[in-house]
Amino acid sequence: MMNSENIFSIKYNQEIPDTGKLLIAEPFLTDYPFSRSVVLLVNHSLESSMGIILNVPMHQSLNDIITDLKGLENIPLYRGGPLGEDILFFIHSHSHIPAALPITNKLYLNGDFDIVKELLLEGKVEPNDFRFFLGYSGWGPEQLQNELKTNTWLVTEEPAEYIINQSPKLLWKNILHNMGYKYKLWARYPLVPSQN
């Protein structure tokens, strides 16, 4: 049986980060936009890492910034991170989108956005087949490794369809539940207000 000290300790789970894996913020991280965040690593090496925060909604919709889509129902837009906030990113599971970059064997980053717009406007794909983000998160040499050593993140992975179809509002909590007993307790920790 796990003793109570181990149950409540906040400690990195020793999973190795890699492209396609998820970083799960420890419950007392209050830095916006990383508080209770789930970050998809879209690129990872010893020199640098790049990720997209999956669960921080923006007040704008994609239709607000892409006027060609005004005729469609509002498509949610998320804050992918504090860097490059004027750059649009999207993830999806459509391997046929030209220039899409594989993250895993069923999950892709970006691709020809003109084709995506056309498919959306013609109703050939559903808006909820995609997640759209402004900005990204980045780490320099050894920065992510240092954050892992200070127990800022857990590392895990989920199937592509789970990442795209899961409610962003519940994503952090549900992934912790999927990770088992100790992490279910993390999901119940009270939210500490951000200092921002």
mmCIF file with all atom_site columns, C-alpha atoms in Angstrom, residues 69 123 125 150 155 189:
data_model
loop_
_atom_site.group_PDB
_atom_site.id
_atom_site.type_symbol
_atom_site.label_atom_id
_atom_site.label_alt_id
_atom_site.label_comp_id
_atom_site.label_asym_id
_atom_site.label_entity_id
_atom_site.label_seq_id
_atom_site.pdbx_PDB_ins_code
_atom_site.Cartn_x
_atom_site.Cartn_y
_atom_site.Cartn_z
_atom_site.occupancy
_atom_site.B_iso_or_equiv
_atom_site.pdbx_formal_charge
_atom_site.auth_seq_id
_atom_site.auth_comp_id
_atom_site.auth_asym_id
_atom_site.auth_atom_id
_atom_site.pdbx_PDB_model_num
ATOM 1 C CA . LEU A 1 69  ? -15.000 31.373 -42.415 1.00 0.00 ? 69  LEU A CA 1
ATOM 2 C CA . GLY A 1 123 ? -18.609 20.623 -45.498 1.00 0.00 ? 123 GLY A CA 1
ATOM 3 C CA . VAL A 1 125 ? -14.582 17.878 -43.009 1.00 0.00 ? 125 VAL A CA 1
ATOM 4 C CA . THR A 1 150 ? 11.935  20.353 -10.495 1.00 0.00 ? 150 THR A CA 1
ATOM 5 C CA . VAL A 1 155 ? 4.891   13.070 -19.073 1.00 0.00 ? 155 VAL A CA 1
ATOM 6 C CA . TYR A 1 189 ? -6.272  19.669 -5.542  1.00 0.00 ? 189 TYR A CA 1
#
